mmCIF file of N, CA and C in Angstrom:
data_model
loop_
_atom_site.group_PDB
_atom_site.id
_atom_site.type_symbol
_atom_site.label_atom_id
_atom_site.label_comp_id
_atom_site.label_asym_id
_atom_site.label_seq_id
_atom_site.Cartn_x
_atom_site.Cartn_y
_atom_site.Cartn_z
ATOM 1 N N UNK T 52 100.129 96.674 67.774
ATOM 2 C CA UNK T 52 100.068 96.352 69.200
ATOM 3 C C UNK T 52 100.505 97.583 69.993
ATOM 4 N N UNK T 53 99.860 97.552 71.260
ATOM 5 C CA UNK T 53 99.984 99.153 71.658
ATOM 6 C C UNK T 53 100.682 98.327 73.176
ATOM 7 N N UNK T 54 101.829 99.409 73.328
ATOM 8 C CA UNK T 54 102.901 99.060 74.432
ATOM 9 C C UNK T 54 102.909 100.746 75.231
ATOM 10 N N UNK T 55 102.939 100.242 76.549
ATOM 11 C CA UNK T 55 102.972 101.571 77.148
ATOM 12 C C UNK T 55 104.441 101.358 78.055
ATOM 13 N N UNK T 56 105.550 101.884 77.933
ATOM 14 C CA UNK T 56 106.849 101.884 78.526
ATOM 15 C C UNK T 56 107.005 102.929 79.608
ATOM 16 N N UNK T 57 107.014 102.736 80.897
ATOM 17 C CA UNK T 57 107.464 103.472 82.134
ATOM 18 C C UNK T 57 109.203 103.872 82.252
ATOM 19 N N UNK T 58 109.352 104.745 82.874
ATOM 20 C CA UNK T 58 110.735 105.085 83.367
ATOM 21 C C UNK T 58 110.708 105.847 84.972
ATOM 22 N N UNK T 59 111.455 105.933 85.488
ATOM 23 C CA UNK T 59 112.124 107.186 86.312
ATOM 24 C C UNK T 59 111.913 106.604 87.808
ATOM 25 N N UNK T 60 111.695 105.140 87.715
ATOM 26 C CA UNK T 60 111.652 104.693 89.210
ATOM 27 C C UNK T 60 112.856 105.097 90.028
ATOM 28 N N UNK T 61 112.902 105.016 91.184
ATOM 29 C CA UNK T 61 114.485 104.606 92.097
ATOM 30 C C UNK T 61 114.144 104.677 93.122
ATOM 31 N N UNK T 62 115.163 104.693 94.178
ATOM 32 C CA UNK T 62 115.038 104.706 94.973
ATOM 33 C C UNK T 62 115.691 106.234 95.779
ATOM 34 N N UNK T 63 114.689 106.421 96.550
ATOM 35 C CA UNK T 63 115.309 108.037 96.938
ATOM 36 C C UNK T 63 114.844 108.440 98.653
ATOM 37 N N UNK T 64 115.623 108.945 99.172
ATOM 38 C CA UNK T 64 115.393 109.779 100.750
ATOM 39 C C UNK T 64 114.395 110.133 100.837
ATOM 40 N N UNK T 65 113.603 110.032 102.104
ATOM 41 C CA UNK T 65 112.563 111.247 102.557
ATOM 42 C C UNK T 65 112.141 112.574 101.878
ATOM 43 N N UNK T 66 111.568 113.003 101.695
ATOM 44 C CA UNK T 66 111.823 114.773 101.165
ATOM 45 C C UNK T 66 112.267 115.191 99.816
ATOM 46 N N UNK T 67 112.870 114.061 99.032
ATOM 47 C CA UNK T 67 113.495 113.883 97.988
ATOM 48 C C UNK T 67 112.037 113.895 96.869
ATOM 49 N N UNK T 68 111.976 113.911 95.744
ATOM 50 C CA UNK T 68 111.399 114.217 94.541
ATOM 51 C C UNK T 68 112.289 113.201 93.642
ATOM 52 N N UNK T 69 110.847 112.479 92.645
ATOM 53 C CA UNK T 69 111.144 112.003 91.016
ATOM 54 C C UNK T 69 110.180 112.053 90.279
ATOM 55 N N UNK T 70 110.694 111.890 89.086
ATOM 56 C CA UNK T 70 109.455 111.940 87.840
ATOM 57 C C UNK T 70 109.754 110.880 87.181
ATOM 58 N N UNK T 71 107.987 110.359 86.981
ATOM 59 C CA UNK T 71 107.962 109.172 86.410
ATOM 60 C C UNK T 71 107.041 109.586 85.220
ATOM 61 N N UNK T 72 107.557 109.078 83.956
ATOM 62 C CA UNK T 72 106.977 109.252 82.768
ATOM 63 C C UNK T 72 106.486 107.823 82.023
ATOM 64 N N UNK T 73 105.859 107.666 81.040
ATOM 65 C CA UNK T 73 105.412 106.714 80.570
ATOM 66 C C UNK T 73 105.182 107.046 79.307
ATOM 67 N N UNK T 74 105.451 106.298 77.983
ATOM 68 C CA UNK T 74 105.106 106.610 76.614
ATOM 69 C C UNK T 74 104.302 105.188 76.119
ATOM 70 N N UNK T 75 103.249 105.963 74.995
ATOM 71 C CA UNK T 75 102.627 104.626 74.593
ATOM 72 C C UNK T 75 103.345 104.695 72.700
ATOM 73 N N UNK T 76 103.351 103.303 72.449
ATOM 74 C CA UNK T 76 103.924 103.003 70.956
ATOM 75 C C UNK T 76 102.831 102.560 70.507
ATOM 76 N N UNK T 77 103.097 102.195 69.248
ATOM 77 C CA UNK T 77 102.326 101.182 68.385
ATOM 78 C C UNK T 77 101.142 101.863 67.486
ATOM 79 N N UNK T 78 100.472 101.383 67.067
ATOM 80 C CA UNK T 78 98.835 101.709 66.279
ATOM 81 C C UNK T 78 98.044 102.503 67.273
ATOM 82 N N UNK T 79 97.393 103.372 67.184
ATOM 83 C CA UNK T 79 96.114 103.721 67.525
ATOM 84 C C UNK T 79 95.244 104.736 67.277
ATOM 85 N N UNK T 80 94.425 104.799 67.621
ATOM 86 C CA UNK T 80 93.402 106.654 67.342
ATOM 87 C C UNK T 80 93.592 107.402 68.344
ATOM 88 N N UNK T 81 93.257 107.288 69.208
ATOM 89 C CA UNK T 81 93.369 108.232 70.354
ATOM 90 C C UNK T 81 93.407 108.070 71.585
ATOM 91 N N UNK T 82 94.466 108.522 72.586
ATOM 92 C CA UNK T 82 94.097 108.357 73.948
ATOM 93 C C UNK T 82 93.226 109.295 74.370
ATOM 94 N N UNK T 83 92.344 108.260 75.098
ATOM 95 C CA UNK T 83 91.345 109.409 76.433
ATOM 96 C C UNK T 83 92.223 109.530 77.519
ATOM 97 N N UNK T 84 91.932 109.218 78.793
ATOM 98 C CA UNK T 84 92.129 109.199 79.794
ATOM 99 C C UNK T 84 93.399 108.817 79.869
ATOM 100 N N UNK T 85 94.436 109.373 80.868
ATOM 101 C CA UNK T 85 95.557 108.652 81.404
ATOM 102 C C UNK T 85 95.724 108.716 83.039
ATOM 103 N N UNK T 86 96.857 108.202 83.668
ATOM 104 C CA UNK T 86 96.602 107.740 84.768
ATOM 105 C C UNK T 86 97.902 106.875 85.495
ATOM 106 N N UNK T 87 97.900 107.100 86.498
ATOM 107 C CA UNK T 87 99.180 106.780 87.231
ATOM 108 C C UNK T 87 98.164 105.671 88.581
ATOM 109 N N UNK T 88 99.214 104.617 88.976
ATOM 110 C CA UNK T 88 98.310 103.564 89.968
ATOM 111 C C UNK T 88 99.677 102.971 90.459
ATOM 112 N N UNK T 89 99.480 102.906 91.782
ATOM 113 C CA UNK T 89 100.760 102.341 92.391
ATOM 114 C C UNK T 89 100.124 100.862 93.268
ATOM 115 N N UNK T 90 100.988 99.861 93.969
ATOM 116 C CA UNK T 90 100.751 98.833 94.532
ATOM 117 C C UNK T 90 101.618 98.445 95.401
ATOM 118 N N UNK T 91 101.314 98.564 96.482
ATOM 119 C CA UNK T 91 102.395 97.718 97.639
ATOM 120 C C UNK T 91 102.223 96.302 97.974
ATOM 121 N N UNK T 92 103.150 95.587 98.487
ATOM 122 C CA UNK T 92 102.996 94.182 98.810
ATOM 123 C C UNK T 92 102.482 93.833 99.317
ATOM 124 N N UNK T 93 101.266 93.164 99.336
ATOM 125 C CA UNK T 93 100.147 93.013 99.955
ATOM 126 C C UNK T 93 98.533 93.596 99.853
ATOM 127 N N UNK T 94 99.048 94.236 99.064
ATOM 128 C CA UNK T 94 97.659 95.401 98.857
ATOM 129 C C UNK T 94 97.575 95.502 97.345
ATOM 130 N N UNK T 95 96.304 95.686 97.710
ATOM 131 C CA UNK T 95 95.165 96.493 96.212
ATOM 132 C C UNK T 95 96.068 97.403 95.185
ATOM 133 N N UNK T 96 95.983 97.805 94.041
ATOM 134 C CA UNK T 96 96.600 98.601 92.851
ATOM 135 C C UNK T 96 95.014 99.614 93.402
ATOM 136 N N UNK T 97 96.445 100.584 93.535
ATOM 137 C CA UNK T 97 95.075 102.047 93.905
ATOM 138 C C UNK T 97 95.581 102.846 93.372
ATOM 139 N N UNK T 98 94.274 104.053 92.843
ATOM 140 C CA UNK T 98 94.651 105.024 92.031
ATOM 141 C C UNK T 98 95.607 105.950 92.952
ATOM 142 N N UNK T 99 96.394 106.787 91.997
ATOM 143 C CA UNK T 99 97.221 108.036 92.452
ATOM 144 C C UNK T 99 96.876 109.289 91.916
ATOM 145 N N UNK T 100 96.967 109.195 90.333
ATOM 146 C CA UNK T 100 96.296 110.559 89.851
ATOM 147 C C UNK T 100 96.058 109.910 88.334
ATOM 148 N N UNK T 101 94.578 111.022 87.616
ATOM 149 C CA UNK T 101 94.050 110.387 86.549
ATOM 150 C C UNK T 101 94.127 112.226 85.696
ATOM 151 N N UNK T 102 94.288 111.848 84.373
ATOM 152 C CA UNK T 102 93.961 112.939 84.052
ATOM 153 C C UNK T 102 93.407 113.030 82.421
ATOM 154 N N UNK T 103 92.344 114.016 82.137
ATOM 155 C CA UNK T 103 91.615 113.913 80.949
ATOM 156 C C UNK T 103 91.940 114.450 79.583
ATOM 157 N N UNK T 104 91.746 114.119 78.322
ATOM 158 C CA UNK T 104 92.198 114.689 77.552
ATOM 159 C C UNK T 104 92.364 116.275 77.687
ATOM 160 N N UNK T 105 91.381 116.840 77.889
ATOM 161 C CA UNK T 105 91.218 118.252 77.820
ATOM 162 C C UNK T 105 92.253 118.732 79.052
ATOM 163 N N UNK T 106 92.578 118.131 80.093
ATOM 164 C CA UNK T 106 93.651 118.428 81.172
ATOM 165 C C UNK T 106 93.401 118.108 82.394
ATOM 166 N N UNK T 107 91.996 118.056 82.625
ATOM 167 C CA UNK T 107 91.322 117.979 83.565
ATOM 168 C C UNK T 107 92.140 116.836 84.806
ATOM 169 N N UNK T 108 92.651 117.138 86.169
ATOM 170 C CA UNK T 108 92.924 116.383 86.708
ATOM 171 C C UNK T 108 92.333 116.156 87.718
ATOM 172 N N UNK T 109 92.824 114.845 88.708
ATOM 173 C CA UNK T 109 92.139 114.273 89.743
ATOM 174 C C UNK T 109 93.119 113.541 89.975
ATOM 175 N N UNK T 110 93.149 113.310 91.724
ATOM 176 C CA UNK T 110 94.334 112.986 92.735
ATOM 177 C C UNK T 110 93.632 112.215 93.716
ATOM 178 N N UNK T 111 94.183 111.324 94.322
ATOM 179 C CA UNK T 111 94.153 110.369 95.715
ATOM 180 C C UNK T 111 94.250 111.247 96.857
ATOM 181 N N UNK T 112 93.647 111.453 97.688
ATOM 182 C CA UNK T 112 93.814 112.226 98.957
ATOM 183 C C UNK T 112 95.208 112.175 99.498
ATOM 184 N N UNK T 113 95.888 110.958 98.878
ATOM 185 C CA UNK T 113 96.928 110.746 99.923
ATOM 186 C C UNK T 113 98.287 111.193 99.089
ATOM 187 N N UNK T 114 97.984 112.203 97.874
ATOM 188 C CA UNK T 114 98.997 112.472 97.300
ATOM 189 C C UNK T 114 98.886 113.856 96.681
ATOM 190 N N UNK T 115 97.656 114.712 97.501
ATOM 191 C CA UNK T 115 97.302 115.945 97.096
ATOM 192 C C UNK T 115 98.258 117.153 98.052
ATOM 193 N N UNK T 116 98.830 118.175 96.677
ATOM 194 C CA UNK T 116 99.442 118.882 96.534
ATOM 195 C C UNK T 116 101.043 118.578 96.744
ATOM 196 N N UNK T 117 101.627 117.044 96.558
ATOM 197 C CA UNK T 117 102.854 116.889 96.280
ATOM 198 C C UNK T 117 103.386 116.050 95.320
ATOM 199 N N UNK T 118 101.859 115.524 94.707
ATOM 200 C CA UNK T 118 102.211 115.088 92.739
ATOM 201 C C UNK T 118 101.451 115.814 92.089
ATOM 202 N N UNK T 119 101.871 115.875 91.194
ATOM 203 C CA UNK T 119 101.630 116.581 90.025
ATOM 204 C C UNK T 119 101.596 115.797 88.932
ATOM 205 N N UNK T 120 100.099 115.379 87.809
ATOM 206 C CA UNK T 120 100.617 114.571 86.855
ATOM 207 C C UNK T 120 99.908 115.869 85.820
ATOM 208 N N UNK T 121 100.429 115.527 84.533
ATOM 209 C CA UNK T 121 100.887 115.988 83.526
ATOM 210 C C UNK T 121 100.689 115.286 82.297
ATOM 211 N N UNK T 122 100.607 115.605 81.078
ATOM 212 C CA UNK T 122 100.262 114.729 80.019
ATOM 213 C C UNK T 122 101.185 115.590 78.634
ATOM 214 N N UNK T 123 101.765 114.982 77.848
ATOM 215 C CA UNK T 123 102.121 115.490 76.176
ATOM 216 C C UNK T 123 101.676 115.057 75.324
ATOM 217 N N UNK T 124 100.645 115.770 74.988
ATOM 218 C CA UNK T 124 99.446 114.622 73.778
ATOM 219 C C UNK T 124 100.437 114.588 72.391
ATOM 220 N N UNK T 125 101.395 115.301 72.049
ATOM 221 C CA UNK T 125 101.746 115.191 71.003
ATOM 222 C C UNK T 125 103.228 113.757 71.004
ATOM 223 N N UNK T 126 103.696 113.860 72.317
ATOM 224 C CA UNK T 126 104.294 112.797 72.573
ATOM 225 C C UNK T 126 103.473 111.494 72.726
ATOM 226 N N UNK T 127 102.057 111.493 72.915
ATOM 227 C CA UNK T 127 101.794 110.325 73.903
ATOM 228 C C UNK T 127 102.507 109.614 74.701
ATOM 229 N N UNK T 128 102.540 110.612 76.026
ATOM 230 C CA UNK T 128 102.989 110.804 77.341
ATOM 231 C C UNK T 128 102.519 110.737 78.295
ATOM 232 N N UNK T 129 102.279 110.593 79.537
ATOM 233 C CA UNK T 129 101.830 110.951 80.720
ATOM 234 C C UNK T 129 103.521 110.757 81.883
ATOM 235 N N UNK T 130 103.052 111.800 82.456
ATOM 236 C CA UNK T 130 104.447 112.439 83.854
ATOM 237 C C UNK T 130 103.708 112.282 85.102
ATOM 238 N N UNK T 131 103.899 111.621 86.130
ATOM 239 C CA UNK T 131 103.516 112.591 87.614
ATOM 240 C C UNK T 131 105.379 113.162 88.495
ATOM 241 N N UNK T 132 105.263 113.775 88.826
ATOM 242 C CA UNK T 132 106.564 114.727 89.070
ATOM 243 C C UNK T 132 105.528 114.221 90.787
ATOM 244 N N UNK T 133 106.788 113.655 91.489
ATOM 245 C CA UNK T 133 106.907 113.946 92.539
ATOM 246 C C UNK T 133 107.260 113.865 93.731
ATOM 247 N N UNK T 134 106.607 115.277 94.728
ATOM 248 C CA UNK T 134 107.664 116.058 95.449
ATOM 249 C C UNK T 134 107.258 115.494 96.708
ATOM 250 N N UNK T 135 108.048 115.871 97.955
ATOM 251 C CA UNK T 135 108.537 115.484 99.129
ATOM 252 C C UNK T 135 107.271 114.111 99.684
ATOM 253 N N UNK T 136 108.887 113.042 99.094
ATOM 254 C CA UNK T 136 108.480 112.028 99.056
ATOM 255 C C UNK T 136 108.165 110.931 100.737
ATOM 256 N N UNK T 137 107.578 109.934 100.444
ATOM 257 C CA UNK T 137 107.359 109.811 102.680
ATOM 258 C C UNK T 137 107.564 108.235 102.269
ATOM 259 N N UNK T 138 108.513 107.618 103.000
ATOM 260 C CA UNK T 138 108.318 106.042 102.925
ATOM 261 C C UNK T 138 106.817 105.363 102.642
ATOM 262 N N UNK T 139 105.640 106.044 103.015
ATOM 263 C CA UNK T 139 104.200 105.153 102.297
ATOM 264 C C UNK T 139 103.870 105.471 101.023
ATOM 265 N N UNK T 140 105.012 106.200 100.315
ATOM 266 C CA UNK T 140 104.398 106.349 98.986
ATOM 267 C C UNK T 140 105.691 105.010 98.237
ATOM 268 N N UNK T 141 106.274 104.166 98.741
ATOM 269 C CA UNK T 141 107.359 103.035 98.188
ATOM 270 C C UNK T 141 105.764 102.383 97.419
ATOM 271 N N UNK T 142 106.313 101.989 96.379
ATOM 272 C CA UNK T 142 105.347 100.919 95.808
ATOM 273 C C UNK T 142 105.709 100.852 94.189
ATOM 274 N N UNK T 143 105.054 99.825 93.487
ATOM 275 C CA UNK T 143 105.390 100.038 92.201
ATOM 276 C C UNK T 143 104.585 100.649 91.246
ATOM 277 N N UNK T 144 104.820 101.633 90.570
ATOM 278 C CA UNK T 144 104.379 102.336 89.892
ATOM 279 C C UNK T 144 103.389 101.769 89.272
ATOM 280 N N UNK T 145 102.155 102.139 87.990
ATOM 281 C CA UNK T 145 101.774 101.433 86.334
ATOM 282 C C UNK T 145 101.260 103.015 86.348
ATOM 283 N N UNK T 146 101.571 103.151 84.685
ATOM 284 C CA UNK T 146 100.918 104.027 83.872
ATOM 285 C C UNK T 146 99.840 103.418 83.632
ATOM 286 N N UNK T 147 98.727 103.975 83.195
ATOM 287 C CA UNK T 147 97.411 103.324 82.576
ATOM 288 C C UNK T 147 96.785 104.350 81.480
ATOM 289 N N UNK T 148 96.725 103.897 80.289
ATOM 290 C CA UNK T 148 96.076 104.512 79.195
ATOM 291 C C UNK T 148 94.953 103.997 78.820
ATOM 292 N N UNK T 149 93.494 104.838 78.635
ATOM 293 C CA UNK T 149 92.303 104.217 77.739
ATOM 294 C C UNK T 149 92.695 105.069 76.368
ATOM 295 N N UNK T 150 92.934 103.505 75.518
ATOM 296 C CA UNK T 150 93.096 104.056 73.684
ATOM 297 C C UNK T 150 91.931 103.657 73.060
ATOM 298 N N UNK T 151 91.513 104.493 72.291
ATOM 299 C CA UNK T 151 90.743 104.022 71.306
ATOM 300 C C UNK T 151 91.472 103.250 69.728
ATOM 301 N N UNK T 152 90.885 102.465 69.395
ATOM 302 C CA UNK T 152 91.506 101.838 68.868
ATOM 303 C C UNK T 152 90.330 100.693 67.835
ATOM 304 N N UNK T 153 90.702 101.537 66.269
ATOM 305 C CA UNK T 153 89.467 100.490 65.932
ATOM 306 C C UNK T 153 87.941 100.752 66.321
ATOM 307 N N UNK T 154 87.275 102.183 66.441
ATOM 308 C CA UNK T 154 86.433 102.375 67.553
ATOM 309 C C UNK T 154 86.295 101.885 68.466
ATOM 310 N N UNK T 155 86.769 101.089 69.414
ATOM 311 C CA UNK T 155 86.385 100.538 70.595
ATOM 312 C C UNK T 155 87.567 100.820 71.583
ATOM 313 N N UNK T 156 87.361 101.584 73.018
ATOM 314 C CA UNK T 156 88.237 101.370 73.822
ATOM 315 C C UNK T 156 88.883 100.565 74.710
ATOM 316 N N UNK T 157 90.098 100.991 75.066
ATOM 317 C CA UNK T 157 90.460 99.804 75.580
ATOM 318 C C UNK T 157 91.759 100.125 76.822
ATOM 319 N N UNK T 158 91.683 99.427 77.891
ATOM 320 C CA UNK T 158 92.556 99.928 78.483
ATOM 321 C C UNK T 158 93.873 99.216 78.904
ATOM 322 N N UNK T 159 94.757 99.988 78.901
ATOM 323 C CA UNK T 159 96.262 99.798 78.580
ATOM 324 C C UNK T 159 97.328 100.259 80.056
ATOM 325 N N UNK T 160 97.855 99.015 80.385
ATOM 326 C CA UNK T 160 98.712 99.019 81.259
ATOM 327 C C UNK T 160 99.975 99.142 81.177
ATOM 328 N N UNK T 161 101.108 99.650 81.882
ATOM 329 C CA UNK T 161 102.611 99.400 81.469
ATOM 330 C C UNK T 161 102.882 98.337 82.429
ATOM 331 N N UNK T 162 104.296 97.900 82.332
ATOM 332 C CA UNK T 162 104.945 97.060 83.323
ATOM 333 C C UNK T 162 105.179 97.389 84.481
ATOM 334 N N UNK T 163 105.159 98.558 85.120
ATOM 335 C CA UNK T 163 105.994 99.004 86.459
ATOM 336 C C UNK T 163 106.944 99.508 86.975
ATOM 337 N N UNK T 164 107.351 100.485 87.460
ATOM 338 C CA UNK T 164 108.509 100.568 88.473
ATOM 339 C C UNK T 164 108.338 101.105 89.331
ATOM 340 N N UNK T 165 109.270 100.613 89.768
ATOM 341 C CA UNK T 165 109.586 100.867 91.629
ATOM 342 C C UNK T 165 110.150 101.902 92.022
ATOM 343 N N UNK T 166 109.914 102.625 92.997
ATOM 344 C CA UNK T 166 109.945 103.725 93.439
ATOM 345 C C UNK T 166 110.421 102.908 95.047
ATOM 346 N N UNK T 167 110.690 103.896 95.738
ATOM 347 C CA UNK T 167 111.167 103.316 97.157
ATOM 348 C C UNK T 167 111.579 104.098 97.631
ATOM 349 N N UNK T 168 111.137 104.635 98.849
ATOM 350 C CA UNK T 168 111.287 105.740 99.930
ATOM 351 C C UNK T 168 111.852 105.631 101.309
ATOM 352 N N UNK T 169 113.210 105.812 101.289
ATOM 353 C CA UNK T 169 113.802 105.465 102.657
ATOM 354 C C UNK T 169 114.979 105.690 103.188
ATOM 355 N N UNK T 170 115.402 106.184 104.345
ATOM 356 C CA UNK T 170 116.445 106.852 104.750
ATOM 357 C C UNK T 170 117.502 105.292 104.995
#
């Protein structure tokens, strides 16, 4: 069974910076794609940043050039680091992994955390 575990939520000031990491356990062949998705109360789970095996990344307009995500294929990892934070980025985190698994892919959510932006 494949478990993907988040960390590094909190709560932090304006301007302030965190890194949120995520590890996946269990059985599998390979991750493709990984991926960071946040959700506020009331609203849609929207992407933040996705990124490809080979490194290749891609960002939300609304979070370009102050996250940064990141991947450790040898950990099976994914990071987004980030910097000067604005009360509309409060929401709860999910990692998202596509594993292959068994030839067939499949995609893989974590539980969440919360992040929260506010003086």
């Amino acid at each position: 069974q494949v478990q993907l575990v988040e960390s590094g939520g909190d709560w932090v000031q304006p301007g302030e910076s965190l890194r949120l990491s995520c590890a996946a356990s269990g059985r599998f062949s390979t991750i493709n794609t990984m991926g960071w998705y946040r959700q506020c109360p009331g609203k849609e789970r929207e992407l933040v940043a996705t990124i490809l095996t080979g490194g290749l990344t891609n960002y939300a307009d609304s979070v370009k050039g102050r996250f940064t995500i990141s991947r450790d294929n040898a950990k099976n990892a994914v990071y987004l680091q980030m910097n000067s934070l604005k009360p509309e980025d409060t929401a709860v985190y999910y990692c998202n992994m596509r594993i292959t698994n068994y030839g067939s892919a499949y995609f893989y959510w974590g539980q969440g955390t919360q992040v929260t932006v506010s003086s």
